Short mmCIF file of C-alpha atoms in Angstrom, two decimals:
data_model
loop_
_atom_site.label_atom_id
_atom_site.label_comp_id
_atom_site.label_asym_id
_atom_site.label_seq_id
_atom_site.Cartn_x
_atom_site.Cartn_y
_atom_site.Cartn_z
CA MET D 1 -50.50 -117.88 8.81
CA THR D 2 -50.03 -120.53 6.10
CA ARG D 3 -53.20 -122.17 4.86
CA PRO D 4 -53.47 -125.54 3.11
CA GLU D 5 -53.95 -125.15 -0.61
CA HIS D 6 -57.66 -126.16 -0.61
CA ASP D 7 -58.38 -123.67 2.16
CA ALA D 8 -56.53 -120.90 0.35
CA SER D 9 -58.95 -121.35 -2.56
CA LEU D 10 -61.82 -120.39 -0.26
CA ALA D 11 -60.12 -117.10 0.51
CA ASP D 12 -59.67 -116.56 -3.23
CA THR D 13 -63.38 -116.96 -3.98
CA PRO D 14 -65.41 -113.73 -3.72
CA ILE D 15 -68.52 -113.56 -1.57
CA PRO D 16 -71.47 -113.25 -3.97
CA HIS D 17 -73.77 -110.29 -3.71
CA ARG D 18 -77.23 -111.17 -2.44
CA ALA D 19 -80.29 -108.98 -2.04
CA GLU D 20 -81.59 -108.15 1.40
CA PRO D 21 -84.42 -110.47 2.48
CA ASP D 22 -88.03 -109.71 1.72
CA TRP D 23 -89.11 -110.03 5.35
CA ALA D 24 -92.79 -110.27 4.46
CA ALA D 25 -92.05 -113.23 2.16
CA VAL D 26 -89.79 -114.79 4.79
CA GLY D 27 -92.58 -114.64 7.37
CA ARG D 28 -95.06 -116.32 5.03
CA LEU D 29 -93.01 -119.49 4.63
CA PRO D 30 -94.60 -122.41 6.49
CA ILE D 31 -92.70 -124.09 9.33
CA ASP D 32 -92.73 -127.88 9.52
CA GLY D 33 -91.67 -127.88 13.15
CA SER D 34 -88.93 -129.93 14.80
CA ASN D 35 -88.39 -131.54 18.20
CA GLU D 36 -84.63 -131.03 18.01
CA PRO D 37 -83.50 -129.73 21.38
CA LEU D 38 -81.46 -126.66 22.05
CA VAL D 39 -77.96 -127.69 23.08
CA PRO D 40 -75.18 -125.55 24.61
CA MET D 41 -72.23 -124.85 22.35
CA SER D 42 -69.93 -125.01 25.40
CA LEU D 43 -70.20 -128.82 25.09
CA ALA D 44 -68.34 -128.66 21.78
CA PRO D 45 -64.69 -129.77 21.68
CA PRO D 46 -61.95 -127.73 19.99
CA PRO D 47 -61.66 -126.21 17.43
CA ILE D 48 -64.84 -124.43 18.58
CA LYS D 49 -64.69 -121.61 21.10
CA VAL D 50 -67.69 -119.96 22.74
CA PHE D 51 -68.03 -116.36 23.90
CA PRO D 52 -71.66 -115.38 24.68
CA ALA D 53 -71.19 -111.77 23.61
CA TYR D 54 -74.47 -110.27 24.82
CA ALA D 55 -74.20 -111.70 28.32
CA ARG D 56 -70.64 -110.38 28.57
CA MET D 57 -71.88 -106.97 27.41
CA GLY D 58 -74.51 -106.97 30.15
CA ILE D 59 -77.50 -106.93 27.77
CA PRO D 60 -80.71 -107.34 29.86
CA GLY D 61 -82.05 -110.88 29.65
CA ALA D 62 -79.04 -112.36 27.84
CA VAL D 63 -78.04 -115.90 28.82
CA ASP D 64 -74.42 -116.79 29.59
CA GLU D 65 -74.32 -119.56 26.98
CA CYS D 66 -74.79 -119.99 23.24
CA TYR D 67 -77.60 -122.47 22.55
CA VAL D 68 -78.41 -123.82 19.08
CA ARG D 69 -80.49 -126.67 17.67
CA GLU D 70 -78.76 -130.04 17.68
CA GLY D 71 -78.54 -130.08 13.89
CA VAL D 72 -76.90 -126.65 13.91
CA TYR D 73 -74.48 -127.82 16.62
CA ARG D 74 -73.28 -130.74 14.49
CA ARG D 75 -72.91 -128.60 11.36
CA LEU D 76 -70.90 -126.01 13.29
CA LEU D 77 -68.56 -128.77 14.45
CA ALA D 78 -68.10 -129.82 10.82
CA VAL D 79 -67.29 -126.21 9.87
CA ALA D 80 -64.75 -125.89 12.66
CA ARG D 81 -63.03 -129.15 11.67
CA SER D 82 -62.74 -127.97 8.07
CA LEU D 83 -60.78 -124.83 8.96
CA PRO D 84 -57.04 -124.48 8.39
CA GLU D 85 -54.80 -125.62 11.22
CA GLY D 86 -54.45 -122.92 13.87
CA LEU D 87 -57.88 -121.39 13.28
CA SER D 88 -60.99 -121.89 15.39
CA LEU D 89 -64.66 -121.07 14.99
CA LEU D 90 -65.79 -118.59 17.64
CA VAL D 91 -69.52 -118.70 18.45
CA LEU D 92 -70.86 -115.37 19.73
CA ASP D 93 -74.63 -115.91 19.88
CA GLY D 94 -77.26 -118.50 19.05
CA TRP D 95 -80.75 -118.86 20.51
CA ARG D 96 -81.83 -115.47 21.76
CA PRO D 97 -84.67 -114.73 24.22
CA TRP D 98 -87.38 -112.42 22.89
CA ARG D 99 -86.48 -109.85 25.55
CA VAL D 100 -82.95 -109.58 24.17
CA GLN D 101 -84.23 -109.25 20.59
CA GLN D 102 -86.56 -106.47 21.70
CA TYR D 103 -83.77 -104.64 23.54
CA LEU D 104 -81.44 -104.78 20.53
CA PHE D 105 -84.14 -103.67 18.09
CA GLU D 106 -85.39 -100.78 20.21
CA THR D 107 -81.87 -99.60 21.10
CA LEU D 108 -80.71 -99.55 17.47
CA GLN D 109 -83.95 -97.95 16.31
CA ALA D 110 -83.64 -95.17 18.88
CA THR D 111 -80.02 -94.57 17.88
CA ILE D 112 -80.89 -94.35 14.18
CA GLN D 113 -83.83 -92.05 14.89
CA ALA D 114 -81.63 -89.71 16.92
CA ASN D 115 -79.11 -89.50 14.07
CA HIS D 116 -81.69 -89.33 11.26
CA PRO D 117 -84.72 -87.37 12.49
CA GLU D 118 -85.78 -86.93 8.85
CA PHE D 119 -86.62 -90.65 8.51
CA ASP D 120 -90.31 -91.54 8.42
CA ASP D 121 -91.58 -94.70 10.16
CA GLN D 122 -91.02 -96.94 7.14
CA GLN D 123 -87.48 -95.69 6.55
CA LEU D 124 -86.69 -96.15 10.21
CA LEU D 125 -88.02 -99.72 10.16
CA VAL D 126 -86.06 -100.65 7.03
CA ARG D 127 -82.82 -99.20 8.37
CA THR D 128 -83.24 -100.93 11.74
CA ARG D 129 -84.10 -104.27 10.14
CA GLU D 130 -80.88 -104.04 8.16
CA PHE D 131 -79.02 -105.17 11.28
CA VAL D 132 -81.64 -106.40 13.79
CA ALA D 133 -84.70 -108.50 12.95
CA GLN D 134 -88.02 -107.24 14.26
CA PRO D 135 -88.90 -108.98 17.56
CA SER D 136 -91.57 -111.63 17.10
CA THR D 137 -92.82 -114.57 19.12
CA ASP D 138 -95.47 -115.40 16.50
CA PRO D 139 -95.21 -119.20 16.02
CA SER D 140 -95.71 -118.72 12.27
CA SER D 141 -93.09 -115.97 11.94
CA PRO D 142 -90.54 -115.95 14.78
CA SER D 143 -87.39 -113.87 14.90
CA PRO D 144 -84.56 -116.01 13.45
CA HIS D 145 -82.54 -116.16 16.67
CA LEU D 146 -85.61 -117.29 18.62
CA THR D 147 -85.61 -120.56 16.64
CA GLY D 148 -82.12 -121.76 17.56
CA GLY D 149 -81.36 -121.96 13.84
CA ALA D 150 -79.57 -118.60 13.61
CA VAL D 151 -76.01 -118.22 14.86
CA ASP D 152 -73.44 -115.42 15.00
CA VAL D 153 -69.86 -116.56 14.45
CA THR D 154 -66.38 -115.38 13.55
CA LEU D 155 -62.89 -116.85 13.26
CA CYS D 156 -60.11 -116.70 15.82
CA ASP D 157 -56.42 -117.58 15.85
CA ALA D 158 -54.52 -120.15 17.90
CA ASP D 159 -54.43 -117.74 20.84
CA GLY D 160 -58.22 -117.33 20.79
CA LEU D 161 -58.15 -113.78 19.45
CA PRO D 162 -60.72 -112.89 16.75
CA LEU D 163 -59.38 -112.34 13.25
CA ASP D 164 -59.81 -108.96 11.60
CA MET D 165 -63.05 -108.99 9.64
CA GLY D 166 -63.02 -105.33 8.66
CA THR D 167 -65.70 -104.36 11.20
CA LEU D 168 -66.59 -105.49 14.69
CA PHE D 169 -69.37 -107.96 15.45
CA ASP D 170 -72.72 -106.13 15.47
CA GLU D 171 -71.24 -102.94 14.02
CA ALA D 172 -74.25 -101.37 12.28
CA VAL D 173 -72.45 -99.81 9.32
CA PRO D 174 -72.49 -100.50 5.56
CA ALA D 175 -69.02 -102.07 5.79
CA SER D 176 -70.57 -104.92 7.82
CA HIS D 177 -72.38 -106.22 4.74
CA ALA D 178 -70.82 -109.57 3.88
CA ASP D 179 -69.61 -108.52 0.42
CA ALA D 180 -68.67 -104.95 1.38
CA LEU D 181 -64.92 -105.62 1.09
CA GLU D 182 -65.12 -107.27 -2.33
CA GLY D 183 -64.02 -104.13 -4.18
CA ASP D 184 -60.40 -103.74 -5.23
CA PRO D 185 -58.40 -103.24 -2.00
CA GLY D 186 -55.50 -101.68 -3.89
CA ARG D 187 -52.40 -101.76 -1.69
CA ASP D 188 -54.34 -101.94 1.54
CA ASP D 189 -53.00 -105.19 3.01
CA ALA D 190 -55.22 -104.99 6.11
CA ARG D 191 -58.37 -104.66 3.99
CA ARG D 192 -57.27 -107.55 1.79
CA GLN D 193 -56.64 -109.77 4.81
CA ALA D 194 -60.03 -108.88 6.34
CA ARG D 195 -61.69 -109.64 3.00
CA ASP D 196 -59.97 -113.02 2.82
CA ASN D 197 -60.99 -113.80 6.42
CA ARG D 198 -64.62 -113.05 5.56
CA ARG D 199 -64.41 -115.22 2.47
CA LEU D 200 -63.00 -118.14 4.43
CA LEU D 201 -65.76 -117.91 7.05
CA TYR D 202 -68.52 -117.46 4.47
CA HIS D 203 -67.51 -120.37 2.26
CA ALA D 204 -66.73 -122.73 5.15
CA MET D 205 -70.21 -122.08 6.56
CA HIS D 206 -71.87 -122.29 3.15
CA ALA D 207 -70.21 -125.66 2.48
CA GLU D 208 -72.08 -127.08 5.50
CA GLY D 209 -75.46 -125.77 4.37
CA PHE D 210 -75.66 -122.43 6.18
CA THR D 211 -76.95 -119.29 4.50
CA ASN D 212 -75.75 -115.79 5.30
CA LEU D 213 -77.74 -112.64 6.07
CA PRO D 214 -76.21 -110.25 3.48
CA SER D 215 -76.05 -107.24 5.81
CA GLU D 216 -74.09 -109.09 8.52
CA TRP D 217 -70.91 -111.05 7.76
CA TRP D 218 -71.27 -112.83 11.13
CA HIS D 219 -74.92 -114.02 10.86
CA PHE D 220 -75.72 -117.46 9.45
CA ASP D 221 -78.90 -119.54 9.35
CA LEU D 222 -79.78 -123.21 9.12
CA GLY D 223 -83.31 -124.59 9.17
CA ASP D 224 -85.17 -121.37 9.95
CA GLN D 225 -87.35 -119.28 7.63
CA LEU D 226 -84.46 -117.05 6.57
CA TRP D 227 -82.52 -120.15 5.52
CA ALA D 228 -85.52 -121.50 3.62
CA HIS D 229 -85.92 -118.13 1.89
CA TYR D 230 -82.35 -118.02 0.60
CA GLU D 231 -82.14 -121.74 -0.20
CA GLY D 232 -85.44 -121.70 -2.06
CA HIS D 233 -87.11 -124.30 0.17
CA ALA D 234 -90.89 -124.48 0.40
CA SER D 235 -90.81 -124.58 4.20
CA ALA D 236 -88.57 -124.13 7.24
CA ARG D 237 -87.67 -126.75 9.85
CA TYR D 238 -87.40 -124.71 13.00
CA GLY D 239 -90.04 -122.64 14.73
CA PRO D 240 -89.73 -120.86 18.08
CA ALA D 241 -87.75 -122.74 20.73
CA GLU D 242 -87.54 -122.65 24.50
CA LEU D 243 -84.79 -123.62 26.88
CA ASP D 244 -85.41 -126.90 28.66
CA THR D 245 -85.83 -125.42 32.12
CA ILE D 246 -86.90 -127.56 35.03
CA GLU D 247 -90.27 -125.76 35.00
CA ASN D 248 -90.86 -126.61 31.33
CA ARG D 249 -89.77 -130.20 31.89
CA TRP D 250 -92.18 -130.68 34.82
CA ARG D 251 -94.98 -129.04 32.84
CA ARG D 252 -94.55 -131.61 30.06
CA GLN D 253 -94.26 -134.52 32.49
CA LEU D 254 -97.23 -133.61 34.62
#
């Protein structure tokens, strides 16, 4: 697929290496708070596509929609409109109920423990946190996806099929680290193409103010504590969020 010259430059720019987050420091950052609502990404026009991955996988408690804060919604639209012709931004997950976060964390932790019985509790926690944040509803330190500021995305072609990124979404392996393909690919054309696809996604998102979780090429943040940590801000914008259910609406009104 031919890319415009300015877009090709994004694919030519390596993804910088970044250290894994200091989760304790992340959780200590104050949250200003925001009244921005959660909005469904299915409202978005092309070139955005939405595939709520966890609901389609049958994950307990997953919602069949991808909700994000309004500010995140508008920035994602800007990212999608900046992509080369024929490419779309595919949104896989946004706001995530605590129950889903707990399920993902416990399932991955149990899998790692079964494969590495020699790990002590701290090693197990570190390895699990590499790919799934620890579940938390603490208003001062919520899980990123609970805020509506974290989003999982990839790129897809004109037929709606995801581009090759070198690993699958949520594949808990070292190759899923954002910069894992930055070594010399040699004559491996598939690896080179996957690397360039990652670069395009990373830099398009970064240009609109998103930060990336280094261990996951698909995970980006805007406004939450993880974003504030990597951007060097003194505080975050978004704390925990709730869907605007009829029950919540009546509770506020009455």
